Short mmCIF file of C-alpha atoms in Angstrom, two decimals:
data_model
loop_
_atom_site.label_atom_id
_atom_site.label_comp_id
_atom_site.label_asym_id
_atom_site.label_seq_id
_atom_site.Cartn_x
_atom_site.Cartn_y
_atom_site.Cartn_z
CA UNK A 19 71.79 96.87 98.57
CA UNK A 20 68.21 97.51 97.48
CA UNK A 21 65.26 95.74 99.10
CA UNK A 22 61.77 95.63 97.57
CA UNK A 23 58.61 94.81 99.52
CA UNK A 24 55.24 94.02 97.95
CA UNK A 25 53.25 96.94 99.31
CA UNK A 26 49.69 97.93 100.14
CA UNK A 27 48.61 100.47 102.78
CA UNK A 28 51.84 100.18 104.76
CA UNK A 29 51.75 96.39 104.87
CA UNK A 30 53.22 93.52 102.89
CA UNK A 31 50.84 92.63 100.07
CA UNK A 32 50.15 88.89 100.16
CA UNK A 33 50.04 88.00 96.45
CA UNK A 34 53.27 88.71 94.56
CA UNK A 35 51.84 88.16 91.07
CA UNK A 36 49.12 90.75 91.62
CA UNK A 37 51.03 93.41 93.52
CA UNK A 38 50.40 96.90 92.20
CA UNK A 39 53.17 98.63 94.14
CA UNK A 40 56.50 97.98 95.77
CA UNK A 41 58.24 99.92 98.48
CA UNK A 42 61.92 100.11 97.60
CA UNK A 43 64.52 100.63 100.31
CA UNK A 44 68.11 101.75 99.71
CA UNK A 45 70.46 100.13 102.22
CA UNK A 46 74.01 101.29 102.96
CA UNK A 47 76.07 99.78 105.77
CA UNK A 48 73.08 97.87 107.10
CA UNK A 49 70.97 101.04 107.46
CA UNK A 50 68.02 102.36 105.44
CA UNK A 51 69.21 105.50 103.63
CA UNK A 52 66.00 106.13 101.70
CA UNK A 53 62.79 104.60 100.46
CA UNK A 54 60.12 105.19 97.83
CA UNK A 55 56.86 103.63 96.73
CA UNK A 56 56.77 102.73 93.04
CA UNK A 57 53.97 101.38 90.91
CA UNK A 58 54.69 97.94 89.44
CA UNK A 59 53.80 98.70 85.79
CA UNK A 60 52.40 95.24 85.11
CA UNK A 61 51.38 91.96 86.62
CA UNK A 62 52.50 88.37 86.47
CA UNK A 63 55.74 86.98 87.78
CA UNK A 64 57.81 87.53 84.63
CA UNK A 65 56.92 91.20 84.33
CA UNK A 66 57.38 91.83 88.05
CA UNK A 67 60.75 90.05 88.23
CA UNK A 68 61.93 92.12 85.24
CA UNK A 69 60.64 95.29 86.89
CA UNK A 70 62.56 94.53 90.08
CA UNK A 71 65.75 93.71 88.17
CA UNK A 72 65.49 96.94 86.16
CA UNK A 73 65.24 98.84 89.47
CA UNK A 74 68.44 97.16 90.73
CA UNK A 75 66.63 95.23 93.47
CA UNK A 76 68.65 92.38 94.95
CA UNK A 77 66.28 91.30 97.76
CA UNK A 78 62.49 90.84 97.86
CA UNK A 79 60.25 90.53 100.90
CA UNK A 80 56.73 89.35 100.08
CA UNK A 81 53.79 87.25 101.23
CA UNK A 82 52.59 84.43 99.00
CA UNK A 83 54.54 83.63 95.85
CA UNK A 84 54.31 80.76 93.41
CA UNK A 85 57.01 78.56 91.96
CA UNK A 86 57.17 80.32 88.59
CA UNK A 87 57.78 83.65 90.28
CA UNK A 88 60.41 82.11 92.55
CA UNK A 89 62.22 80.80 89.47
CA UNK A 90 62.01 84.15 87.69
CA UNK A 91 63.46 85.92 90.74
CA UNK A 92 66.25 83.35 91.06
CA UNK A 93 67.12 83.80 87.37
CA UNK A 94 67.31 87.55 88.00
CA UNK A 95 69.61 87.05 91.00
CA UNK A 96 67.05 88.38 93.49
CA UNK A 97 67.09 86.83 96.98
CA UNK A 98 63.60 85.94 98.24
CA UNK A 99 62.14 86.22 101.72
CA UNK A 100 58.57 84.95 101.27
CA UNK A 101 55.65 84.14 103.53
CA UNK A 102 56.10 87.39 105.47
CA UNK A 103 53.15 89.31 106.95
CA UNK A 104 52.69 92.66 108.62
CA UNK A 105 54.19 96.11 108.36
CA UNK A 106 56.63 96.63 105.47
CA UNK A 107 59.01 98.97 107.33
CA UNK A 108 59.19 96.64 110.33
CA UNK A 109 59.93 93.65 108.06
CA UNK A 110 62.88 95.45 106.47
CA UNK A 111 64.23 96.43 109.89
CA UNK A 112 63.85 92.80 111.02
CA UNK A 113 65.73 91.57 107.96
CA UNK A 114 68.56 94.04 108.59
CA UNK A 115 68.81 92.98 112.23
CA UNK A 116 68.78 89.27 111.33
CA UNK A 117 65.40 88.51 112.90
CA UNK A 118 62.99 88.36 109.98
CA UNK A 119 60.38 85.61 110.34
CA UNK A 120 59.98 84.21 106.83
CA UNK A 121 59.21 80.88 105.19
CA UNK A 122 62.07 79.52 103.03
CA UNK A 123 59.64 76.98 101.56
CA UNK A 124 56.82 79.41 100.78
CA UNK A 125 54.27 78.23 98.23
CA UNK A 126 51.32 79.98 96.70
CA UNK A 127 48.63 77.51 95.77
CA UNK A 128 45.84 79.95 94.90
CA UNK A 129 45.94 78.73 91.31
CA UNK A 130 44.51 75.41 92.52
CA UNK A 131 41.09 76.72 93.49
CA UNK A 132 38.18 78.26 91.68
CA UNK A 133 37.49 81.96 91.90
CA UNK A 134 33.79 82.57 92.07
CA UNK A 135 31.53 85.55 92.46
CA UNK A 136 31.53 85.37 96.26
CA UNK A 137 33.63 88.50 96.54
CA UNK A 138 36.92 86.59 96.88
CA UNK A 139 40.06 88.46 95.87
CA UNK A 140 43.52 86.92 95.76
CA UNK A 141 45.03 89.59 98.00
CA UNK A 142 42.66 88.69 100.83
CA UNK A 143 43.60 85.07 101.42
CA UNK A 144 46.69 83.38 102.66
CA UNK A 145 48.92 82.18 99.84
CA UNK A 146 51.84 81.19 102.01
CA UNK A 147 51.03 77.62 103.02
#
């Protein structure tokens, strides 16, 4: 099993379509056997889903994620745990122990508001409502 987490400074990055890095975890027998941080090599849900598939990822933990990205992941056979916040390593451990707090109905509605010059950046707001 290989788990990917949208990653920034040790935490789960909250905007899947704009993530610049993933932390990939190799899992054998329910235990983490190794991990690495990899750069995403693109943006947008199609490119990121393809990137994850090419890295043999079968599970994704992330924050906010839109419907198009959810569909792209499903088409790639990647199981989604969205709406997760906090430390990436702790989230993976929680998933492995069966106690991950995630939102099975996660939605990212950031596309429905205007971005202005007020210093707003997608990674700084909550996309998981």
